[in-house]
Structure formats: C-alpha cells, structure tokens
Short mmCIF file of C-alpha atoms in Angstrom, two decimals:
data_model
loop_
_atom_site.label_atom_id
_atom_site.label_comp_id
_atom_site.label_asym_id
_atom_site.label_seq_id
_atom_site.Cartn_x
_atom_site.Cartn_y
_atom_site.Cartn_z
CA MET A 1 5.69 -10.45 -13.17
CA GLU A 2 3.39 -12.07 -14.67
CA THR A 3 1.42 -15.29 -13.90
CA GLU A 4 -1.54 -17.37 -15.39
CA LEU A 5 -3.67 -15.96 -11.94
CA SER A 6 -2.23 -12.14 -12.67
CA LYS A 7 -3.54 -12.63 -16.68
CA LYS A 8 -6.80 -13.86 -15.26
CA LEU A 9 -7.47 -10.95 -12.72
CA GLY A 10 -6.04 -8.76 -15.21
CA VAL A 11 -2.94 -7.55 -13.20
CA GLU A 12 0.31 -6.31 -14.32
CA HIS A 13 2.22 -7.40 -11.28
CA ALA A 14 1.21 -10.96 -8.98
CA ILE A 15 1.73 -8.82 -5.91
CA PHE A 16 -2.23 -8.79 -3.54
CA GLY A 17 -1.66 -5.95 -1.60
CA PHE A 18 -3.68 -6.79 1.87
CA THR A 19 -3.88 -3.77 4.44
CA PRO A 20 -7.35 -1.99 6.23
CA PHE A 21 -6.62 1.78 4.64
CA PRO A 22 -8.08 2.44 1.48
CA ALA A 23 -5.44 4.75 -0.19
CA VAL A 24 -3.08 1.94 -0.28
CA ALA A 25 -5.35 -0.28 -1.54
CA ALA A 26 -6.20 1.55 -4.58
CA ALA A 27 -2.33 2.77 -4.37
CA ILE A 28 -1.35 -0.43 -4.75
CA THR A 29 -3.87 -1.21 -7.75
CA ARG A 30 -3.09 1.21 -9.57
CA ALA A 31 0.78 0.47 -9.49
CA GLY A 32 -0.33 -2.95 -11.17
CA GLY A 33 -0.70 -4.95 -8.54
CA PHE A 34 -3.84 -6.13 -6.67
CA GLY A 35 -5.14 -3.54 -3.84
CA VAL A 36 -7.53 -5.93 -1.29
CA LEU A 37 -9.00 -3.74 1.82
CA GLY A 38 -9.43 -5.45 4.78
CA ALA A 39 -12.50 -4.80 6.08
CA VAL A 40 -12.64 -6.01 9.93
CA ARG A 41 -12.90 -2.41 11.59
CA TYR A 42 -15.69 -1.77 9.33
CA THR A 43 -18.77 -2.06 11.65
CA ALA A 44 -21.15 0.48 9.71
CA PRO A 45 -22.28 -0.70 6.44
CA ASP A 46 -21.74 3.20 5.71
CA GLU A 47 -18.88 3.82 6.42
CA LEU A 48 -17.30 0.39 4.18
CA ALA A 49 -20.26 1.82 1.29
CA ARG A 50 -18.42 5.19 1.90
CA ASP A 51 -14.69 3.81 1.19
CA LEU A 52 -15.27 1.12 -1.64
CA GLY A 53 -17.35 3.83 -3.62
CA TRP A 54 -14.22 5.78 -3.02
CA MET A 55 -11.81 2.71 -3.95
CA THR A 56 -13.76 2.70 -7.14
CA GLU A 57 -12.92 6.42 -8.54
CA HIS A 58 -9.90 5.95 -7.51
CA THR A 59 -8.56 2.73 -9.41
CA ASP A 60 -8.53 4.33 -12.78
CA GLY A 61 -10.92 0.79 -13.71
CA LYS A 62 -8.58 -1.81 -11.95
CA PRO A 63 -9.23 -4.94 -9.67
CA TYR A 64 -9.36 -4.90 -6.35
CA GLY A 65 -10.86 -6.70 -3.73
CA LEU A 66 -12.20 -7.23 0.15
CA ASP A 67 -10.60 -9.22 2.99
CA VAL A 68 -13.58 -9.92 5.73
CA VAL A 69 -13.13 -12.43 8.90
CA MET A 70 -15.73 -14.49 8.84
CA PRO A 71 -15.88 -17.84 10.48
CA ALA A 72 -16.81 -21.30 8.85
CA LYS A 73 -19.29 -21.54 11.55
CA LYS A 74 -22.58 -20.09 10.99
CA VAL A 75 -24.58 -19.08 14.90
CA GLU A 76 -27.86 -18.25 15.38
CA GLY A 77 -28.59 -15.42 17.89
CA VAL A 78 -25.88 -14.47 18.97
CA THR A 79 -25.80 -10.57 19.70
CA GLU A 80 -22.46 -8.29 20.55
CA ALA A 81 -24.37 -8.00 24.07
CA ASP A 82 -24.75 -12.25 24.78
CA VAL A 83 -20.88 -12.11 24.33
CA GLU A 84 -19.90 -9.21 25.83
CA ALA A 85 -21.52 -10.71 29.30
CA MET A 86 -19.28 -13.57 29.08
CA ILE A 87 -16.28 -11.67 29.85
CA PRO A 88 -15.34 -12.47 33.25
CA ALA A 89 -14.77 -9.92 35.98
CA GLU A 90 -11.24 -11.16 37.02
CA HIS A 91 -10.27 -9.97 33.54
CA ARG A 92 -11.54 -6.28 33.37
CA ARG A 93 -9.97 -5.61 36.98
CA TYR A 94 -6.42 -7.16 35.04
CA VAL A 95 -7.21 -4.48 32.15
CA GLU A 96 -7.46 -1.49 34.05
CA GLU A 97 -4.57 -2.64 36.68
CA THR A 98 -2.55 -2.36 34.15
CA LEU A 99 -3.61 0.42 32.61
CA ALA A 100 -3.52 2.34 35.84
CA LYS A 101 -0.35 1.13 36.00
CA HIS A 102 1.25 2.55 32.85
CA GLY A 103 -1.05 6.01 33.79
CA VAL A 104 -3.43 5.56 31.00
CA PRO A 105 -6.00 8.22 30.76
CA GLU A 106 -9.32 7.23 30.02
CA LEU A 107 -11.81 8.45 27.48
CA ALA A 108 -13.61 11.64 27.56
CA GLU A 109 -16.99 11.18 28.81
CA GLY A 110 -19.53 10.00 26.06
CA GLU A 111 -16.52 9.55 23.75
CA ALA A 112 -16.99 6.00 21.98
CA SER A 113 -14.15 3.10 21.85
CA GLY A 114 -12.90 3.49 18.63
CA TRP A 115 -11.61 0.34 17.00
CA ARG A 116 -13.65 -2.60 17.85
CA ILE A 117 -12.78 -6.15 16.31
CA THR A 118 -16.40 -6.93 15.54
CA GLY A 119 -15.65 -7.89 11.70
CA TRP A 120 -15.82 -11.43 12.41
CA MET A 121 -19.48 -11.92 14.33
CA GLU A 122 -21.93 -13.43 11.46
CA GLU A 123 -24.06 -10.21 11.24
CA VAL A 124 -21.10 -8.07 10.74
CA ALA A 125 -19.73 -9.93 8.06
CA ARG A 126 -22.73 -10.86 6.03
CA ASN A 127 -23.76 -7.20 6.22
CA GLN A 128 -20.02 -6.03 4.67
CA LEU A 129 -20.67 -8.74 1.82
CA ASP A 130 -24.20 -7.33 1.01
CA VAL A 131 -22.36 -3.85 0.72
CA ALA A 132 -19.13 -5.16 -1.11
CA PHE A 133 -21.15 -6.87 -4.11
CA GLY A 134 -22.83 -4.07 -4.76
CA HIS A 135 -19.68 -2.55 -5.79
CA PRO A 136 -17.14 -4.14 -8.46
CA ILE A 137 -14.62 -6.12 -6.32
CA LYS A 138 -12.99 -9.15 -8.15
CA LEU A 139 -12.03 -11.10 -5.06
CA LEU A 140 -13.27 -11.76 -1.20
CA ALA A 141 -10.46 -13.54 0.92
CA ASN A 142 -11.71 -14.56 4.34
CA ALA A 143 -9.02 -14.45 7.22
CA LEU A 144 -10.16 -17.16 9.00
CA GLY A 145 -10.25 -20.05 6.67
CA SER A 146 -13.33 -21.30 4.17
CA PRO A 147 -16.66 -18.57 4.57
CA PRO A 148 -19.75 -20.58 4.51
CA ALA A 149 -21.31 -22.75 1.23
CA ASP A 150 -23.66 -19.87 0.60
CA VAL A 151 -20.77 -17.05 0.89
CA ILE A 152 -18.89 -19.00 -1.74
CA ALA A 153 -21.51 -19.52 -3.91
CA ARG A 154 -23.03 -16.20 -3.72
CA ALA A 155 -19.09 -14.55 -4.78
CA HIS A 156 -19.21 -17.19 -7.38
CA ASP A 157 -22.17 -15.94 -8.57
CA HIS A 158 -21.23 -12.15 -8.95
CA GLY A 159 -18.02 -13.31 -10.80
CA VAL A 160 -16.03 -13.19 -7.92
CA LEU A 161 -13.13 -15.43 -6.89
CA VAL A 162 -12.91 -16.19 -3.34
CA ALA A 163 -9.66 -16.87 -1.87
CA ALA A 164 -8.54 -18.23 2.31
CA LEU A 165 -5.33 -18.20 4.16
CA ALA A 166 -4.53 -20.86 5.17
CA GLY A 167 -1.69 -21.97 7.56
CA SER A 168 -0.98 -26.22 6.25
CA ALA A 169 -1.23 -28.32 3.96
CA LYS A 170 -4.30 -29.58 5.93
CA HIS A 171 -5.99 -26.63 6.36
CA ALA A 172 -5.04 -25.88 2.31
CA ARG A 173 -7.06 -29.41 1.51
CA HIS A 174 -9.88 -28.23 3.25
CA HIS A 175 -10.73 -24.83 1.54
CA ALA A 176 -9.63 -26.63 -1.90
CA GLU A 177 -12.47 -28.82 -1.02
CA ALA A 178 -14.79 -26.15 -0.07
CA GLY A 179 -14.80 -25.09 -2.95
CA ILE A 180 -11.83 -21.70 -2.78
CA ASP A 181 -10.59 -20.40 -5.76
CA ILE A 182 -7.19 -19.25 -4.24
CA VAL A 183 -5.69 -20.62 -1.61
CA VAL A 184 -3.02 -18.04 0.54
CA ALA A 185 -0.31 -19.91 2.21
CA GLN A 186 0.64 -17.81 4.87
CA GLY A 187 4.06 -18.46 6.60
CA TYR A 188 4.70 -17.61 10.44
CA GLU A 189 6.45 -14.76 9.74
CA ALA A 190 3.41 -13.41 8.72
CA GLY A 191 2.10 -10.08 10.88
CA GLY A 192 -1.70 -11.09 12.47
CA HIS A 193 -2.96 -14.12 12.57
CA THR A 194 -0.52 -17.33 11.68
CA GLY A 195 0.12 -20.05 12.15
CA GLU A 196 3.63 -22.30 13.12
CA ILE A 197 4.92 -23.26 9.73
CA ALA A 198 7.70 -20.87 8.45
CA SER A 199 7.03 -19.54 4.72
CA MET A 200 9.78 -21.56 2.76
CA VAL A 201 8.55 -25.72 4.43
CA LEU A 202 4.43 -23.68 4.23
CA VAL A 203 4.78 -22.57 0.31
CA PRO A 204 4.96 -26.25 -1.52
CA GLU A 205 3.29 -28.53 0.54
CA VAL A 206 0.83 -26.12 0.05
CA VAL A 207 0.77 -26.34 -3.79
CA ASP A 208 1.67 -29.37 -3.96
CA ALA A 209 -1.74 -30.20 -1.73
CA VAL A 210 -4.24 -28.24 -3.64
CA HIS A 211 -2.67 -28.85 -7.39
CA PRO A 212 -3.75 -27.28 -9.68
CA LEU A 213 -5.41 -24.29 -7.56
CA PRO A 214 -3.21 -21.47 -7.55
CA VAL A 215 -1.53 -20.35 -4.32
CA LEU A 216 -0.01 -17.43 -3.27
CA ALA A 217 2.45 -17.17 -1.18
CA ALA A 218 2.46 -14.58 2.68
CA GLY A 219 4.43 -14.50 5.50
CA GLY A 220 7.49 -12.17 6.29
CA ILE A 221 7.52 -11.21 2.04
CA GLY A 222 8.59 -7.26 1.49
CA SER A 223 11.16 -7.79 -0.78
CA GLY A 224 11.60 -8.78 -5.12
CA GLU A 225 13.87 -11.40 -4.22
CA GLN A 226 11.16 -13.17 -1.86
CA ILE A 227 8.41 -12.76 -4.53
CA ALA A 228 11.11 -14.42 -7.03
CA ALA A 229 11.56 -16.97 -4.42
CA GLY A 230 7.69 -17.76 -4.00
CA LEU A 231 6.96 -18.22 -7.20
CA ALA A 232 10.06 -20.91 -7.63
CA LEU A 233 8.25 -22.84 -5.24
CA GLY A 234 5.32 -22.87 -7.54
CA ALA A 235 2.78 -19.54 -6.30
CA GLN A 236 1.36 -17.67 -8.67
CA GLY A 237 2.32 -14.44 -6.75
CA ALA A 238 2.68 -13.08 -3.11
CA TRP A 239 0.71 -11.85 -0.37
CA LEU A 240 2.26 -8.32 1.52
CA GLY A 241 0.55 -6.95 4.73
CA SER A 242 2.91 -5.23 6.46
CA ILE A 243 5.42 -3.94 3.95
CA TRP A 244 2.34 -0.75 3.78
CA LEU A 245 2.10 -0.12 6.78
CA THR A 246 4.64 2.72 6.79
CA THR A 247 3.88 4.06 3.35
CA GLU A 248 3.21 7.25 2.95
CA GLU A 249 -0.68 6.51 1.96
CA ALA A 250 -1.03 5.16 5.27
CA ASP A 251 -2.93 6.26 8.29
CA LEU A 252 -2.09 4.70 11.41
CA HIS A 253 -3.19 8.25 13.24
CA SER A 254 -0.02 7.76 15.39
CA ARG A 255 3.55 9.24 14.83
CA ALA A 256 5.01 7.15 17.70
CA LEU A 257 3.35 4.14 16.26
CA THR A 258 5.16 4.62 12.89
CA ALA A 259 8.53 5.52 14.71
CA LYS A 260 8.14 2.46 16.35
CA LEU A 261 7.99 0.01 13.28
CA LEU A 262 9.81 2.06 11.84
CA ALA A 263 13.18 1.81 14.67
CA ALA A 264 11.84 -2.24 14.98
CA GLY A 265 13.49 -5.21 13.96
CA SER A 266 12.35 -8.38 13.05
CA GLY A 267 13.05 -9.98 16.48
CA ASP A 268 10.65 -7.19 18.06
CA THR A 269 7.32 -9.51 16.56
CA VAL A 270 5.75 -11.69 18.91
CA ARG A 271 2.97 -14.37 18.29
CA SER A 272 0.37 -13.20 20.99
CA ARG A 273 -3.12 -13.60 22.15
CA ALA A 274 -3.31 -10.32 23.01
CA LEU A 275 -5.78 -8.49 21.41
CA THR A 276 -7.74 -10.92 19.53
CA GLY A 277 -7.60 -14.22 21.77
CA LYS A 278 -5.74 -16.21 18.20
CA PRO A 279 -2.23 -16.27 18.00
CA ALA A 280 -1.13 -13.24 16.22
CA ARG A 281 1.91 -11.20 15.50
CA GLN A 282 2.17 -8.06 16.57
CA LEU A 283 4.72 -5.62 17.87
CA ARG A 284 6.35 -6.56 21.05
CA THR A 285 5.27 -4.15 24.40
CA GLU A 286 5.00 -4.68 27.66
CA TRP A 287 0.96 -5.03 26.57
CA THR A 288 1.47 -8.43 24.89
CA ASP A 289 4.13 -9.24 27.70
CA ALA A 290 1.55 -8.46 30.16
CA TRP A 291 -1.00 -11.08 28.70
CA ASP A 292 1.91 -13.32 28.56
CA ASP A 293 2.59 -13.41 32.25
CA PRO A 294 2.03 -16.61 34.38
CA ASN A 295 0.63 -14.62 37.35
CA GLY A 296 -2.10 -13.05 34.93
CA PRO A 297 -5.33 -13.84 34.06
CA GLY A 298 -4.03 -14.97 31.07
CA THR A 299 -6.09 -14.32 27.31
CA LEU A 300 -9.44 -15.00 26.41
CA PRO A 301 -10.66 -17.24 23.88
CA MET A 302 -11.77 -15.45 20.58
CA PRO A 303 -14.20 -13.09 20.24
CA LEU A 304 -13.94 -12.37 23.76
CA GLN A 305 -10.50 -11.07 23.86
CA GLY A 306 -10.81 -8.58 21.28
CA LEU A 307 -14.13 -6.86 22.75
CA LEU A 308 -12.44 -6.72 26.69
CA VAL A 309 -9.77 -5.42 24.97
CA ALA A 310 -11.02 -3.18 22.47
CA GLU A 311 -12.01 -0.02 24.81
CA ALA A 312 -8.07 -0.28 26.50
CA VAL A 313 -6.23 -0.39 22.58
CA SER A 314 -8.44 2.76 22.00
CA ARG A 315 -6.85 4.50 24.84
CA ILE A 316 -3.25 3.13 24.03
CA GLN A 317 -3.54 4.35 20.18
CA LYS A 318 -5.15 7.74 21.49
CA TYR A 319 -2.39 8.89 24.19
CA GLU A 320 -0.03 7.54 22.11
CA ILE A 321 1.98 5.55 25.23
CA GLY A 322 5.06 3.80 24.05
CA PRO A 323 5.94 1.45 26.00
CA LEU A 324 1.89 -0.51 25.39
CA LEU A 325 1.77 1.23 21.87
CA GLY A 326 1.84 -2.07 19.66
CA THR A 327 0.27 -3.39 16.12
CA PRO A 328 -0.21 -6.22 14.05
CA VAL A 329 3.16 -6.65 12.04
CA GLY A 330 5.02 -9.10 10.71
CA GLN A 331 8.81 -10.53 11.30
CA ILE A 332 9.71 -8.00 7.47
CA VAL A 333 8.79 -5.25 10.28
CA GLY A 334 13.49 -5.20 10.23
CA ARG A 335 13.15 -3.89 6.69
CA MET A 336 10.77 -1.61 6.92
CA THR A 337 12.93 1.23 7.62
CA SER A 338 11.55 4.28 6.35
CA GLU A 339 8.33 5.83 4.70
CA ARG A 340 7.57 5.81 1.43
CA SER A 341 4.86 6.20 -1.53
CA VAL A 342 3.37 3.20 -2.17
CA GLN A 343 4.64 3.38 -5.77
CA ALA A 344 8.03 2.86 -4.40
CA VAL A 345 7.52 -0.65 -3.01
CA PHE A 346 6.84 -1.34 -6.12
CA ASP A 347 9.25 0.18 -7.93
CA ASP A 348 11.89 -1.26 -5.07
CA LEU A 349 9.59 -5.00 -5.12
CA THR A 350 10.20 -5.32 -8.63
CA ARG A 351 14.03 -4.48 -9.11
CA GLY A 352 14.56 -6.95 -6.93
CA PHE A 353 12.57 -9.22 -8.41
CA GLU A 354 14.52 -8.73 -11.57
CA ARG A 355 17.66 -8.93 -9.90
CA ALA A 356 16.83 -12.67 -8.51
CA VAL A 357 15.78 -13.90 -11.92
CA ASP A 358 18.96 -12.32 -13.86
CA ARG A 359 21.32 -14.33 -11.04
CA ILE A 360 18.98 -17.47 -11.24
CA ASN A 361 19.77 -17.42 -15.21
CA ARG A 362 23.39 -16.47 -14.42
CA ILE A 363 23.67 -19.43 -12.35
CA ALA A 364 21.76 -21.89 -14.71
CA GLY A 365 24.07 -20.20 -17.72
CA ARG A 366 21.43 -18.55 -19.61
CA SER A 367 22.61 -15.30 -19.14
CA ASP A 368 24.95 -12.95 -21.14
CA ARG A 369 24.74 -10.63 -18.65
CA SER A 370 28.02 -10.47 -16.21
#
C-alpha cells in the first residue's frame, strides 16, 4: 500500500492514524502506518513531553506525527479566564438543569474537572509546539485549517511536513496558498469537526484543486476497500481516526462508552455543536439532543461552548451516565463491532485493500485469479 507520500515519509503503508492515545499512535506506527497523536487534550507541556518521549521509545525508530488545534489568526492577550467570563449565566443554568434531570453527581470537593478543550488557545498550542519540536516528529497536522505562517515556517525549519484538514475544495486551495505540504480531505462522514460534503465527492475535488500537493482521504474510512477507493480517487493515502477508538490499546476510561460504540450503527451519530461550538460528528445522546432542543438556549460559539461543558462532560464520563455518555466518532462506528488490537485492524485493512485491488484487476482483465 505504498504511494509517493508514504515512501517520502518512510512508512510501509499509506495509512495515517489519528488518535488521542499514545499507545494507539505508537502501535499504528509499529504496524507500518503513520501514527498521529492528538494534542488537544494536553494542557500541561510536561504531560505532552512525557507522552512524546514514550512514543519515541516505542516506535522502533519509525516516524510519527502530532495533531494540534490552532487557529490561523492569532489573538493577543486573551486568557482562558477572559473567555470564561463571556459565558452567559443562562447557559450555565441550562447545563446544571440538564445534569440534575439525569441525576449526575457533583465532582468531589477539590476534585478538578478532567478534560478541557483548551488546546485551541494560542498560548497552549504554541507551548505544545515548543515541546513537539524537541522530539523527532515528522508531521504536524492542524485540525482548524492552516496554522499561522510562522508555525509553518518553523515546522519546515525542523524538517517537519505540515498537513491541514479541509472540508471543501475552497478550504484546500487556501491551505495550498499558505504553504501546506499535505491536505487531508475530510468528508461529512468523519468523526469530530467536519464539513457538509461527503468523501466520495470531496476527495477528487480536493485532489484537482491542489494538484500536485498530496491529498489524504478521510471521513468514514474503516476498511481496506475504502482505502483503495480513496487512492483510486487520487489520494496518496488515507487518514483514519474513529476506527481506533475500540482497539485494545485505546484508553477510553469507560467500559460503558466502549459498549455503546460497539453497539452503535452507522446512523447513530449526529453533527452537533454540543461539545465545542463547531459542528462535530459524535454519538447521538440525550446530551446532544438537549443542545439541539429549540426550547433550550442553543450552543455558544467556539471556544465558549467547550469551556462551558468541560466539567459537565467530565462528570458524565466519570459516573458513566448512560443516556448522556458519548464521544466524537464517525459513521464508520457501524463497522466497529469488536475490540481488536491495532495490529489486527491493520491486518484487516491490508487484506481488504488486496481484495479490492484484485477485484478491480479482474474487472479490467489484468489478473488470472478466479
């Protein structure tokens, strides 16, 4: 499953695996793909440094990358406290009323809220980069479009390629003009922040828009046949995220959440602003329904919504409140029916790719195999 891009990066298979879990990212790289660690959950530089150091020790000298969430435009002098103060009291009341309705306990006195989406902030993201460039990363991906020009230049000075996600050909052209090296064409089916154009339409549009830049196909991909389809559409690799959530190496900290993912069908997700304020595909739950309810106050823009719901999400996850429990995940969740190792997923992907190529070869009359 080699392409010009995979050869350039020195990986066996043109499979790029995005994940928030270091153990999963390292296993993807060891299996012959390219593991990409999501940085948005890291608020302390020393924690990111620890996990990148661990990945370096557990990737057998093979390449890996980092995914950050950094806005293209820099905002000076704005702190997290400044942003918190902008959240309306009405929205805070709605959060507490929704949690009370479902009997969600408070955190213990003195217990800090867990996950907070602060990686989008300029200061946090730049601190992450200070750490990252001290480790042998080979790719820097940005989930919010092109990073600032000085970040792109800094990455290139370190010999690091820069990738950016795009949900339309227009966005992809902007990335190309900004000096991005790789465009990830992420379709509507994807988990997390995603646009409104399906992968089958989006990928060839982006390939044409940014030629000769390499493009990765993303969104709803979880089989080797789909990877083959992406390459047939002109991509030089595939970007997979959701499929790794139910691997044995993943650490969701919740058996109940894993069970919900394994039981979900492809129609059990929704694009909702409930988590971050931007449309993000996730499991549909009574929590997402509450924020889509026309009788509610509606969601706040990013980053206010993420800060508003951070503690609530922590409480829901800690106490495993079933009706509210969810996570970002793509429509490929319908194929995620069992817990497997990353290597087992890779074996399945490569076998599926071979089947697809053989099928096309037979159709084209280029194979003697029956």
